[in-house]
mmCIF file of C-alpha atoms in Angstrom:
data_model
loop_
_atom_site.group_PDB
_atom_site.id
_atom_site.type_symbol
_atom_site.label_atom_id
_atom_site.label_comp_id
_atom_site.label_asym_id
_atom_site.label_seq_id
_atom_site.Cartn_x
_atom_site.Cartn_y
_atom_site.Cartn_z
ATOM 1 C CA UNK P 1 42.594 79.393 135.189
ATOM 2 C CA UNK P 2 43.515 77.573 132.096
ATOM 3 C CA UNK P 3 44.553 81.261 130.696
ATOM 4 C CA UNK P 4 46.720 81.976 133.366
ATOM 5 C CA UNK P 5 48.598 78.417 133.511
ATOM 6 C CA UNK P 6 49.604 79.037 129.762
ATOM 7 C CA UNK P 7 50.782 82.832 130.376
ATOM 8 C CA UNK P 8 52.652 81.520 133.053
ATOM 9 C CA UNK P 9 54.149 78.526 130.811
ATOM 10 C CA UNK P 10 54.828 81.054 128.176
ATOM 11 C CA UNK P 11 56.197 83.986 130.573
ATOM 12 C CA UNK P 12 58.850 80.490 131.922
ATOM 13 C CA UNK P 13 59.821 79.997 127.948
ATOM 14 C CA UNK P 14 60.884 83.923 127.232
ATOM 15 C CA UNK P 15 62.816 84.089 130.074
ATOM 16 C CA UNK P 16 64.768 80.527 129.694
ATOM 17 C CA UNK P 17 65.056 81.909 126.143
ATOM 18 C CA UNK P 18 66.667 84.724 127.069
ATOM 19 C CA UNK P 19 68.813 83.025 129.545
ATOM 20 C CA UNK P 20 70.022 81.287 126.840
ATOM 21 C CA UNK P 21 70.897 84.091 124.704
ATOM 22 C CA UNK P 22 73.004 85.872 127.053
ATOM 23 C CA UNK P 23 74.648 82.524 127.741
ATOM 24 C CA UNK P 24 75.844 82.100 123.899
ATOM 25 C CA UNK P 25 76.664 85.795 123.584
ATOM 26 C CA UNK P 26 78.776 85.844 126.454
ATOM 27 C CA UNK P 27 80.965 82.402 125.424
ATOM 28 C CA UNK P 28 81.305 83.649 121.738
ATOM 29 C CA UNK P 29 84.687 85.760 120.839
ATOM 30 C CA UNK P 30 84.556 89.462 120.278
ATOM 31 C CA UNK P 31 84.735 90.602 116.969
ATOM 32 C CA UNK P 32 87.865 91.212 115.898
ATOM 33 C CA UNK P 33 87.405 94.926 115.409
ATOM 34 C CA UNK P 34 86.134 95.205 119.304
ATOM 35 C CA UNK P 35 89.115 93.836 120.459
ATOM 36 C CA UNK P 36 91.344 95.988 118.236
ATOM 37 C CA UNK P 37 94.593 93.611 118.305
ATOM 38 C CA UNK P 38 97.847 95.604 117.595
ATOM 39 C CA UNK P 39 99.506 94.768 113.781
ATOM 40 C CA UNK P 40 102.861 94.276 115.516
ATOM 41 C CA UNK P 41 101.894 91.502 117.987
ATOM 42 C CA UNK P 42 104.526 88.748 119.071
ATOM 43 C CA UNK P 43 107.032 91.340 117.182
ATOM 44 C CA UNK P 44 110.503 91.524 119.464
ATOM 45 C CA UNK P 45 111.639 95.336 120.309
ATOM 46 C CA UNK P 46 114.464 96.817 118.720
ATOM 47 C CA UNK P 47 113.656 100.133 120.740
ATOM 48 C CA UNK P 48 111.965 99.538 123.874
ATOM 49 C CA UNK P 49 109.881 101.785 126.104
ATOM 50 C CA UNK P 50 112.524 102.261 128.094
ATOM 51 C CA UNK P 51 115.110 103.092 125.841
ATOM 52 C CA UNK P 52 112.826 105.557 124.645
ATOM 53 C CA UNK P 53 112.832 107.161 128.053
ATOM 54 C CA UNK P 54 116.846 107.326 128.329
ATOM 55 C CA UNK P 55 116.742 109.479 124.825
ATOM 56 C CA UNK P 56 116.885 112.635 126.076
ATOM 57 C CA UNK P 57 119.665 114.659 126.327
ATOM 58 C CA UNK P 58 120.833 118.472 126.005
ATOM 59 C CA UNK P 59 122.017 119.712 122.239
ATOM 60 C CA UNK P 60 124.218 122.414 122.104
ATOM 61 C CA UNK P 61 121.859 124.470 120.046
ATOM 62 C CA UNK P 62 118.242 123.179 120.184
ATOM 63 C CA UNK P 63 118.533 122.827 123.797
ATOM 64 C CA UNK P 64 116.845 119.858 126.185
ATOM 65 C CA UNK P 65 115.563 117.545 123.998
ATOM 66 C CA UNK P 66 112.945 114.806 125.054
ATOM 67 C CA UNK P 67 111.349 112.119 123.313
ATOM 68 C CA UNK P 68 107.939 111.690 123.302
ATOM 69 C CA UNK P 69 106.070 108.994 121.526
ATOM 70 C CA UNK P 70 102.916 106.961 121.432
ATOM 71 C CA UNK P 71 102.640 103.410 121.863
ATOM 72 C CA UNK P 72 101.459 102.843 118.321
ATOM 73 C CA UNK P 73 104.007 105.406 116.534
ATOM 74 C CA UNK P 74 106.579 102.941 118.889
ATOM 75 C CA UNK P 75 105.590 100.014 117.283
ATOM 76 C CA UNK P 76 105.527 101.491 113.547
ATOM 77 C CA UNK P 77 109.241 102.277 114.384
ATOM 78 C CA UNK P 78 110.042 98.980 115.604
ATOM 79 C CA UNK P 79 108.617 97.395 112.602
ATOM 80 C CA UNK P 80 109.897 99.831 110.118
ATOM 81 C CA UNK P 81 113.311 98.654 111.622
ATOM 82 C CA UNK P 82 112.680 95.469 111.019
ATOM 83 C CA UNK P 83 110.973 95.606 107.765
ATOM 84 C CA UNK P 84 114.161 97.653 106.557
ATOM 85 C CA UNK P 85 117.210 96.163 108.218
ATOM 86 C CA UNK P 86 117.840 98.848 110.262
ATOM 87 C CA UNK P 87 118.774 96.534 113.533
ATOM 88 C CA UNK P 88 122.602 96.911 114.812
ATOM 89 C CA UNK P 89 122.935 99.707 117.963
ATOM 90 C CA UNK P 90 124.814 101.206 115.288
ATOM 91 C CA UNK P 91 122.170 101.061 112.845
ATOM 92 C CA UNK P 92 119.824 102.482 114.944
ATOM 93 C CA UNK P 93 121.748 105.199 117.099
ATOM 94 C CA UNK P 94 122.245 106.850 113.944
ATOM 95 C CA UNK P 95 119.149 106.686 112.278
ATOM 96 C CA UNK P 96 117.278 108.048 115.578
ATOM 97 C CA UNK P 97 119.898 110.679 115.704
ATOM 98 C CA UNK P 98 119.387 111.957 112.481
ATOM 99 C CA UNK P 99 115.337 111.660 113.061
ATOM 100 C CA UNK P 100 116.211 113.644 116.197
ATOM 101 C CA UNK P 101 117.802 116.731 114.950
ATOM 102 C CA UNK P 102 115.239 117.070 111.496
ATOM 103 C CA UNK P 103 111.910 116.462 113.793
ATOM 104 C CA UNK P 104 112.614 118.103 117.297
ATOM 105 C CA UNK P 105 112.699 114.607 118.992
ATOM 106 C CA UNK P 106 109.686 113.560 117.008
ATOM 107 C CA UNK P 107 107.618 117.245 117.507
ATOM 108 C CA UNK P 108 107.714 118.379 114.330
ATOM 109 C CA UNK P 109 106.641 116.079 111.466
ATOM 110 C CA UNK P 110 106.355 118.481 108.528
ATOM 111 C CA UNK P 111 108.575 121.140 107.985
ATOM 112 C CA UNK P 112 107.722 124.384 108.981
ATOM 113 C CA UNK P 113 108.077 128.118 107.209
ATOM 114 C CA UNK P 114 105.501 129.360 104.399
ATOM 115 C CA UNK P 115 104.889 129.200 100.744
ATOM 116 C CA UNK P 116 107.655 131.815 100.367
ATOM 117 C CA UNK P 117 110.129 129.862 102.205
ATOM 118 C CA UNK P 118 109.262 126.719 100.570
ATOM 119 C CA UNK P 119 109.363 128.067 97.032
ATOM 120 C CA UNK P 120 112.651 129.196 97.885
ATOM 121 C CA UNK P 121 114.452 126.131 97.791
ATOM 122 C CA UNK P 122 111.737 124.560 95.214
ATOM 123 C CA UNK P 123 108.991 122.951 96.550
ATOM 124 C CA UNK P 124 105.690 124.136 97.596
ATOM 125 C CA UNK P 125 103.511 123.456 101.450
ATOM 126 C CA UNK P 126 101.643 120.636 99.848
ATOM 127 C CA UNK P 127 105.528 118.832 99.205
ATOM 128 C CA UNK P 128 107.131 120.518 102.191
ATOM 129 C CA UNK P 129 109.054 117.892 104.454
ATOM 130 C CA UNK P 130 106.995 115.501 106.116
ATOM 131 C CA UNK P 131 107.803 112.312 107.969
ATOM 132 C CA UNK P 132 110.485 111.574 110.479
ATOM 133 C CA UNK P 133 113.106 112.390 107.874
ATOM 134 C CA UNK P 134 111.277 115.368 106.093
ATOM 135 C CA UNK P 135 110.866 113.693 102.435
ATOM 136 C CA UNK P 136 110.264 116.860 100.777
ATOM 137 C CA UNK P 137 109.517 117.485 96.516
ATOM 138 C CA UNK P 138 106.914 116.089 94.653
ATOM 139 C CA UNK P 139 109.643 114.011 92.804
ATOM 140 C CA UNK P 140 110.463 112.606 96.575
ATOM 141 C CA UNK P 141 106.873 111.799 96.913
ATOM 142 C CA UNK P 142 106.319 110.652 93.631
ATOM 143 C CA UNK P 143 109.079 108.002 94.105
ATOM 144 C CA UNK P 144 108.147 106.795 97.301
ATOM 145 C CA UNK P 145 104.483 106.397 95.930
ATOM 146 C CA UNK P 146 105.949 104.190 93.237
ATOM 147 C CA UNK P 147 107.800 102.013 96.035
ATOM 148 C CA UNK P 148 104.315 101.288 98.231
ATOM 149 C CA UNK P 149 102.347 99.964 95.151
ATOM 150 C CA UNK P 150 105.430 97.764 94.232
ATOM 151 C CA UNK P 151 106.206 96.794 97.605
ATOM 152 C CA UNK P 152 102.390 96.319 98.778
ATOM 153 C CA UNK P 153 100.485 95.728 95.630
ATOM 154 C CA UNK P 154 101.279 92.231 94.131
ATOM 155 C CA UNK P 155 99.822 92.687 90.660
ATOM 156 C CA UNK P 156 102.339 96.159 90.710
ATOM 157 C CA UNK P 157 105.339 94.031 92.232
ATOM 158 C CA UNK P 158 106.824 94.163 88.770
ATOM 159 C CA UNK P 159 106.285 98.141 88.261
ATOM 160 C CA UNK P 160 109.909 99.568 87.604
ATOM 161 C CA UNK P 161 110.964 101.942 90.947
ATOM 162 C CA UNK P 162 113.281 104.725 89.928
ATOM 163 C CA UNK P 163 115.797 106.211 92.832
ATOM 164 C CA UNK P 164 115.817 109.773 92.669
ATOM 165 C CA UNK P 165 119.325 110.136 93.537
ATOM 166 C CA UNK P 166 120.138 108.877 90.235
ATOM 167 C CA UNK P 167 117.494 109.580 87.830
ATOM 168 C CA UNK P 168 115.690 112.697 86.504
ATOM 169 C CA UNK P 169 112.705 114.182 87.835
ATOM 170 C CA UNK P 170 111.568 113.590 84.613
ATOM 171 C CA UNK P 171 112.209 109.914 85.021
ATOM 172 C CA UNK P 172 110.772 109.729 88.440
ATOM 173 C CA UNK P 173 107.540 111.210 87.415
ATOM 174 C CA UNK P 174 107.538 108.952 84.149
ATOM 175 C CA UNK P 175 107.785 105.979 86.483
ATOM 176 C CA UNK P 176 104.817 107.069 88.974
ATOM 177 C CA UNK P 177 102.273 107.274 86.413
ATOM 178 C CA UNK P 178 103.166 104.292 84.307
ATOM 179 C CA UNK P 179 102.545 102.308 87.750
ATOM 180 C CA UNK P 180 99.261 104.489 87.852
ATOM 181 C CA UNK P 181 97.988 103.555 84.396
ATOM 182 C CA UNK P 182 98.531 100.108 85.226
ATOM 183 C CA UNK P 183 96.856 100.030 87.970
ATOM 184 C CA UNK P 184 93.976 101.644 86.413
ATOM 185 C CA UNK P 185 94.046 99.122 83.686
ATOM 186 C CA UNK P 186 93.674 96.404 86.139
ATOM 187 C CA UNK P 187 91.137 98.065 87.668
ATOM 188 C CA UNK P 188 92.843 98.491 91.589
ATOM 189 C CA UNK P 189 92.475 101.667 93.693
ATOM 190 C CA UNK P 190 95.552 102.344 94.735
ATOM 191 C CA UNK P 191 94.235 105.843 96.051
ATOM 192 C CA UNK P 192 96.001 104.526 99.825
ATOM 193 C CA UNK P 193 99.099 105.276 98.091
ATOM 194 C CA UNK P 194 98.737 107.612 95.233
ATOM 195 C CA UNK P 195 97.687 110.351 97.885
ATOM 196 C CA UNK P 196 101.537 110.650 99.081
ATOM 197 C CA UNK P 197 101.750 112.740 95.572
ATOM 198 C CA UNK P 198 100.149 116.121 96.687
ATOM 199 C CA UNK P 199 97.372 117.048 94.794
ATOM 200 C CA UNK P 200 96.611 120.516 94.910
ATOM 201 C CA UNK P 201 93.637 120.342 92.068
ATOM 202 C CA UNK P 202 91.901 118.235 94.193
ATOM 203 C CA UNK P 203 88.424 119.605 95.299
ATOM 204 C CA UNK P 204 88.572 117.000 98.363
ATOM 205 C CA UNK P 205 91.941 117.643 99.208
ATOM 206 C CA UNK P 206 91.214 119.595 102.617
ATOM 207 C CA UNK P 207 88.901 116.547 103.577
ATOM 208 C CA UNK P 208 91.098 114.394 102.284
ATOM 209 C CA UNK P 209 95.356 114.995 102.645
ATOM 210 C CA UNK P 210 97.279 114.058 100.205
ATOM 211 C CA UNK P 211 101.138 115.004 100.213
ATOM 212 C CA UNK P 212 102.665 116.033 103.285
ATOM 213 C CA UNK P 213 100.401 116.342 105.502
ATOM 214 C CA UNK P 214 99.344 112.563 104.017
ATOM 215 C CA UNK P 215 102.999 111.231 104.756
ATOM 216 C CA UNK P 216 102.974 112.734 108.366
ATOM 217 C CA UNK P 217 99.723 111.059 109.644
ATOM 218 C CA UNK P 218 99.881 107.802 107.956
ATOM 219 C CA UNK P 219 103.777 107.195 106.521
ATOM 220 C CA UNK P 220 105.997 108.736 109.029
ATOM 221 C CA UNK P 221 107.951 105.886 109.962
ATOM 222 C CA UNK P 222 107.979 103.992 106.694
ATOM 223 C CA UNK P 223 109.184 107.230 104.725
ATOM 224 C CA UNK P 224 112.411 107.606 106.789
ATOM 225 C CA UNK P 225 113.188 103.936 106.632
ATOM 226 C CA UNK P 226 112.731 103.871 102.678
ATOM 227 C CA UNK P 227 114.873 107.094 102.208
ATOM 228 C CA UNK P 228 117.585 105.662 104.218
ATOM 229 C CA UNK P 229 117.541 102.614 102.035
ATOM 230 C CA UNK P 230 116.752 104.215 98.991
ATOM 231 C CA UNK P 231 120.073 107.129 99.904
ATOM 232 C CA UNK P 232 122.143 103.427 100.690
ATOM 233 C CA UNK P 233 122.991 105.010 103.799
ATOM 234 C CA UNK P 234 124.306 102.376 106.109
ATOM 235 C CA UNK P 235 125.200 100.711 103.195
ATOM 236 C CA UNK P 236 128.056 103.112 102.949
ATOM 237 C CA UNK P 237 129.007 102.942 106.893
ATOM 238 C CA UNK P 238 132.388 102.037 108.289
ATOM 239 C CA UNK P 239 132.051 98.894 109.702
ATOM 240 C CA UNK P 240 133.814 100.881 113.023
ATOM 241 C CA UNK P 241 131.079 102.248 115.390
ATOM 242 C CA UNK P 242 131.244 106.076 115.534
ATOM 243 C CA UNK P 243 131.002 109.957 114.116
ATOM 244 C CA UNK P 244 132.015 109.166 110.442
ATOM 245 C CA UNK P 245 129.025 107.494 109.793
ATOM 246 C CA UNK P 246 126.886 110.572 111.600
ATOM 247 C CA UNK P 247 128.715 112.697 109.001
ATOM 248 C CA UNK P 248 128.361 110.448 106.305
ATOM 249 C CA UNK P 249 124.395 110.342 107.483
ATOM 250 C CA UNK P 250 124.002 113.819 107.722
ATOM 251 C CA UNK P 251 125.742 114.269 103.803
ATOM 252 C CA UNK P 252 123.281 111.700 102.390
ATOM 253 C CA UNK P 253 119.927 112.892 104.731
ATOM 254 C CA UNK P 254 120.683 117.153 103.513
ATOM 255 C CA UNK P 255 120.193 118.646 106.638
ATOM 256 C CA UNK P 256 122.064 120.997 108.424
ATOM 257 C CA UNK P 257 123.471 121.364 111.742
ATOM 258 C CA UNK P 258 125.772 118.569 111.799
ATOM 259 C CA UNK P 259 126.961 118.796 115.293
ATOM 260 C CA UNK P 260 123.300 118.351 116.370
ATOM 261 C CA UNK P 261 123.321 115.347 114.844
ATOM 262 C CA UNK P 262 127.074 114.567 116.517
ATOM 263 C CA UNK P 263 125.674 114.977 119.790
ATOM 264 C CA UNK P 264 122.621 112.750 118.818
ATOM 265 C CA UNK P 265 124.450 109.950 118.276
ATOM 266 C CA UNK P 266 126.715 110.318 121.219
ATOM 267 C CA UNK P 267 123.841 109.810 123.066
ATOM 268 C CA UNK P 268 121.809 107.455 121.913
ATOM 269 C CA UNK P 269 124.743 105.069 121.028
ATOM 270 C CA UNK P 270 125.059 103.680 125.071
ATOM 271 C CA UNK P 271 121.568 103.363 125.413
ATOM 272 C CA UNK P 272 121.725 101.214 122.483
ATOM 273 C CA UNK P 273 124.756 99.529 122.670
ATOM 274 C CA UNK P 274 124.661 98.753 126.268
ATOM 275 C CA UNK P 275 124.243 95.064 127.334
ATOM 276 C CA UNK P 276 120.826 93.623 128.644
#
């Protein structure tokens, strides 16, 4: 009897025990990496969703195209814009149009063709275009690389960046590994950035990217918005609203079929420029 009385006491504990347990696990907060908040919370939309959706148009030559674009490659662009001062309808209608015409409305972020075609013009699959505005070289790369450990790296803020468009290769690649060897010599890994350099002697490379295919899935945004500034491209707009600036954007970006990018613009300007 006396047996029973305590299994019964103890069988009243484990479940008021329990009870509690749930209770407490139910009031605390998720963990932060269960509720998987966005990075660009509370940011305000220079492109919307919507604006997004009025982006499509038919080119001359390439035909219908159509924008298509996850929510989280939609909020790297919006904060790219930010981050780099790309905000004015004018600004932006000619950045997207440019982005338009290299990428296929966003489709195609590497360049295509072979090792033939690549070598052709000088650079190899591994430092083929990639990103919305197809950096291409391993000098391109190497610079950029150079620009994410002084921009995100604080011990590397004072790291000399060298622009490309006014230095040597030579110079460029100088630059990049001096920032290397100092960051070795502090001891940081600063593999999150060095992999924008392609490197083809790397056993892991087909597990891990590096180069292109690097820039595509994880810079795509940010390498567009840091050519633009590092080419000074709006910097060098007309203050007037209009196709100079597409020309002067297409000059600065190297591609070709200007009139694609014309026809861009023409579009995308009123969707930008229109009032709320």
């Amino acid at each position: 009897m006396i047996a029973a009385a305590l299994l019964a006491v103890c069988l009243l504990l484990s479940a008021l025990i329990i009870t509690v347990l749930i209770l407490r696990r139910s009031s605390e907060p998720e963990p932060e990496e269960a509720r998987a908040p966005s990075l660009y919370q509370g940011m305000p939309l220079l492109v919307t969703r919507e604006q997004v959706e009025q982006l499509s148009y038919t080119d001359s030559t390439l035909g219908t195209l159509t924008w298509v674009i996850s929510d989280q490659r939609l909020e790297e662009l919006n904060w790219v814009l930010l981050e780099y001062d790309i905000s004015t309808p004018e600004q932006i209608s000619q950045f997207l149009a440019q982005v338009t015409v290299e990428t296929v409305a966003g489709r195609e972020l590497t360049e295509l063709g072979d090792n033939a075609y690549f070598q052709r013009y000088g650079y190899s699959f591994g430092t083929r275009g990639a990103g919305y505005l197809h950096l291409t070289h391993a000098y391109g790369q190497m610079a950029f690389a150079t620009w994410l450990m002084k921009k995100y790296v604080p011990e590397l803020s004072g790291t000399p960046y060298v622009n490309p468009g006014n230095h040597s290769r030579d110079e460029v690649a100088s630059a990049y590994y001096k920032a290397l060897q100092t960051a070795a010599n502090l001891g940081l890994d600063v593999s999150e950035y060095s992999r924008v350099v392609y490197d083809g002697q790397d056993p892991k490379t087909a597990a891990f990217p590096t180069g292109a295919d690097y820039i595509a899935e994880h810079y795509a945004w940010e390498s567009a918005a840091y050519y633009w500034q590092a080419a000074g491209i709006q910097d060098a707009f007309s203050p007037t609203p209009g196709l100079e600036n597409t020309d002067l954007a297409s000059q600065r970006v190297g591609g070709g079929n200007w009139q694609s990018r014309r026809e861009a613009y023409a579009a995308f300007y009123p969707v930008f420029s229109a009032l709320p």
